[in-house]
Coordinates of C-alpha atoms in Angstrom, one line a residue:
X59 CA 77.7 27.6 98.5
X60 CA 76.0 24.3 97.8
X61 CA 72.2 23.6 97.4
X62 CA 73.1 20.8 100.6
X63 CA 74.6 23.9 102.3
X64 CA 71.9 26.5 102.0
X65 CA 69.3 23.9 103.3
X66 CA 71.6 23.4 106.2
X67 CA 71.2 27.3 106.5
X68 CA 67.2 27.4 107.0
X69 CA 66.8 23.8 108.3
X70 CA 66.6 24.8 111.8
X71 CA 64.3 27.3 111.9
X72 CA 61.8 26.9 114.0
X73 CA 58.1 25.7 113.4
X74 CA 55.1 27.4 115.3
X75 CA 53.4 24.4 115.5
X76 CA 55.9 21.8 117.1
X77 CA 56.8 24.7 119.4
X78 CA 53.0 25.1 120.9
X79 CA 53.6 21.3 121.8
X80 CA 56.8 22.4 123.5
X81 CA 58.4 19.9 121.4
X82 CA 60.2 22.7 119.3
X83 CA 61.6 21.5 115.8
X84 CA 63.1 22.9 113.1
X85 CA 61.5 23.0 109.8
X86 CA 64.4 20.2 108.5
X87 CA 62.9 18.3 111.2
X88 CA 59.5 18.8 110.4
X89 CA 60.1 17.6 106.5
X90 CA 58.6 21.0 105.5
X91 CA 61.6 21.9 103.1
X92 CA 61.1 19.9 99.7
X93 CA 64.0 21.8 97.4
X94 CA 66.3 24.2 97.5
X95 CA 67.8 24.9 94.2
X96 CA 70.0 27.5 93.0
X97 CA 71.2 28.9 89.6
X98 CA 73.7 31.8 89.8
X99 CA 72.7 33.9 92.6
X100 CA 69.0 32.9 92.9
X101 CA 67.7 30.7 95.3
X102 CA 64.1 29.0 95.6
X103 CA 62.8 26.9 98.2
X104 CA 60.1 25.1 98.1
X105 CA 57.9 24.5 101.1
X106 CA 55.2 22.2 102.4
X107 CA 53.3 23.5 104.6
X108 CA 51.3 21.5 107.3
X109 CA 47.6 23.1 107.2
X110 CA 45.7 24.9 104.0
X111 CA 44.9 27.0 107.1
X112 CA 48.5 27.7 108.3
X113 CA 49.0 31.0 109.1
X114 CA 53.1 30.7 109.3
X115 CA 54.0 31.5 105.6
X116 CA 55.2 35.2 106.0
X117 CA 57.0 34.2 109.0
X118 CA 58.6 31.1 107.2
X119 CA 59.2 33.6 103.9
X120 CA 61.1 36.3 106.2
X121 CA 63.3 33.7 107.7
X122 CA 64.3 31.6 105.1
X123 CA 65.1 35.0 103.2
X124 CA 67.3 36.7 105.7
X125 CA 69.0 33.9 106.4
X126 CA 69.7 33.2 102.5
X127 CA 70.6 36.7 101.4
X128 CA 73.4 37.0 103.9
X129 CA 75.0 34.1 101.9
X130 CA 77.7 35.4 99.5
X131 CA 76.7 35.6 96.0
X132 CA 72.9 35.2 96.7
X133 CA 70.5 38.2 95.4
X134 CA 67.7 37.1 95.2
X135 CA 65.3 34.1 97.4
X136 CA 62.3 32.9 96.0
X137 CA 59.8 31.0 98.7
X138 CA 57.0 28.9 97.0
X139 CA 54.4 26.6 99.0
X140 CA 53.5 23.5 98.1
X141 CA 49.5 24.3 97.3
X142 CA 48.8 20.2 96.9
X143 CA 49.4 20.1 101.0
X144 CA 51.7 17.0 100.2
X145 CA 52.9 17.4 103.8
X146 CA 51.9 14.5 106.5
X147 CA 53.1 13.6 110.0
X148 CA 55.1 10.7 108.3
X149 CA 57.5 13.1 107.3
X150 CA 59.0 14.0 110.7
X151 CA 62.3 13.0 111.0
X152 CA 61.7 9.8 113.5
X153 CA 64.1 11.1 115.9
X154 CA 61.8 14.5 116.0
X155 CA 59.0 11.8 116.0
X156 CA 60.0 10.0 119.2
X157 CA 60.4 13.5 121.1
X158 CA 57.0 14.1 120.4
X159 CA 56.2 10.5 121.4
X160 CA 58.1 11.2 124.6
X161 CA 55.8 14.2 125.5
X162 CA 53.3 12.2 124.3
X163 CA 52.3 14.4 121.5
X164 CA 49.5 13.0 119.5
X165 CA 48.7 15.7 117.3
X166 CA 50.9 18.2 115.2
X167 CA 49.3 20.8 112.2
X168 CA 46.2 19.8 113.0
X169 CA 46.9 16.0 112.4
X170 CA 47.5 12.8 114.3
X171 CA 50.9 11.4 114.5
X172 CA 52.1 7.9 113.4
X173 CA 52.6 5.1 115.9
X174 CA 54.8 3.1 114.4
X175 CA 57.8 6.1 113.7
X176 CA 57.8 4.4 110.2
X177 CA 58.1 6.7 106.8
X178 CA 56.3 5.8 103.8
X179 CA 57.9 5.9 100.9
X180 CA 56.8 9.2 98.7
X181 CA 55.5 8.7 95.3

C-alpha cells in the first residue's frame, strides 16, 4: 500500500477539538498529518499537534495505529509529534475552514481562525 494510501487510511479521524465546536473534522482536514512514510513494513507518521497543552496524543497514537496495523504487510507504526508546534489555523483545508466560518467558529486549539480562508505558504 502506498504512503498516499495509508494517509487516506488515518486522514479522517476525528479531532477533539473541531468536534467541541460541533464542526467535526478529520485530522486530514485539520492539516495535523505532516508525513507518512514507510520502508518495508514500518510506518511513521508524523503529527502536528495544535496546543503544547493538547491532551489528544494517546488518543491520536491508538487510532492511527489500529487503523495502520490492519493493513497487510504493516508490523510496526511509529507516531511522532511535531515538538516545534508548527501547526496554525491556516492549515485547515479551506473547505473545513468555511464550515467553521458557517457556524461561525472563531477559535479552534486554542487559536483564532483566519478571515480571509487563505494558506500561507510553509517555509
Amino acid at each position: 500500500m502506498s504512503e498516499q494510501a495509508l494517509r487516506e487510511r488515518i486522514q479522517d479521524i476525528p479531532d477533539p477539538c473541531s468536534c467541541a465546536t460541533g464542526v467535526p473534522l478529520g485530522i486530514g482536514e485539520m492539516g495535523l498529518i505532516e508525513s507518512v512514510k514507510r520502508t518495508d513494513g514500518e510506518v511513521t507518521v508524523r503529527l502536528h499537534i495544535t496546543s503544547p497543552m493538547c491532551m489528544m496524543a494517546a488518543y491520536f497514537m491508538r487510532e492511527i495505529e489500529q487503523r495502520l496495523l490492519a493493513v497487510d504487510g504493516v508490523t510496526t507504526v511509529n507516531v511522532e509529534f511535531d515538538q516545534e508546534l508548527k501547526w496554525t489555523p491556516q492549515d485547515i483545508e479551506p473547505g473545513a475552514r468555511q464550515r467553521l466560518a458557517d457556524k461561525r467558529i472563531t477559535m479552534l486549539g486554542g487559536r483564532l481562525l483566519p478571515r480571509d480562508g487563505a494558506r500561507p505558504p510553509r517555509s
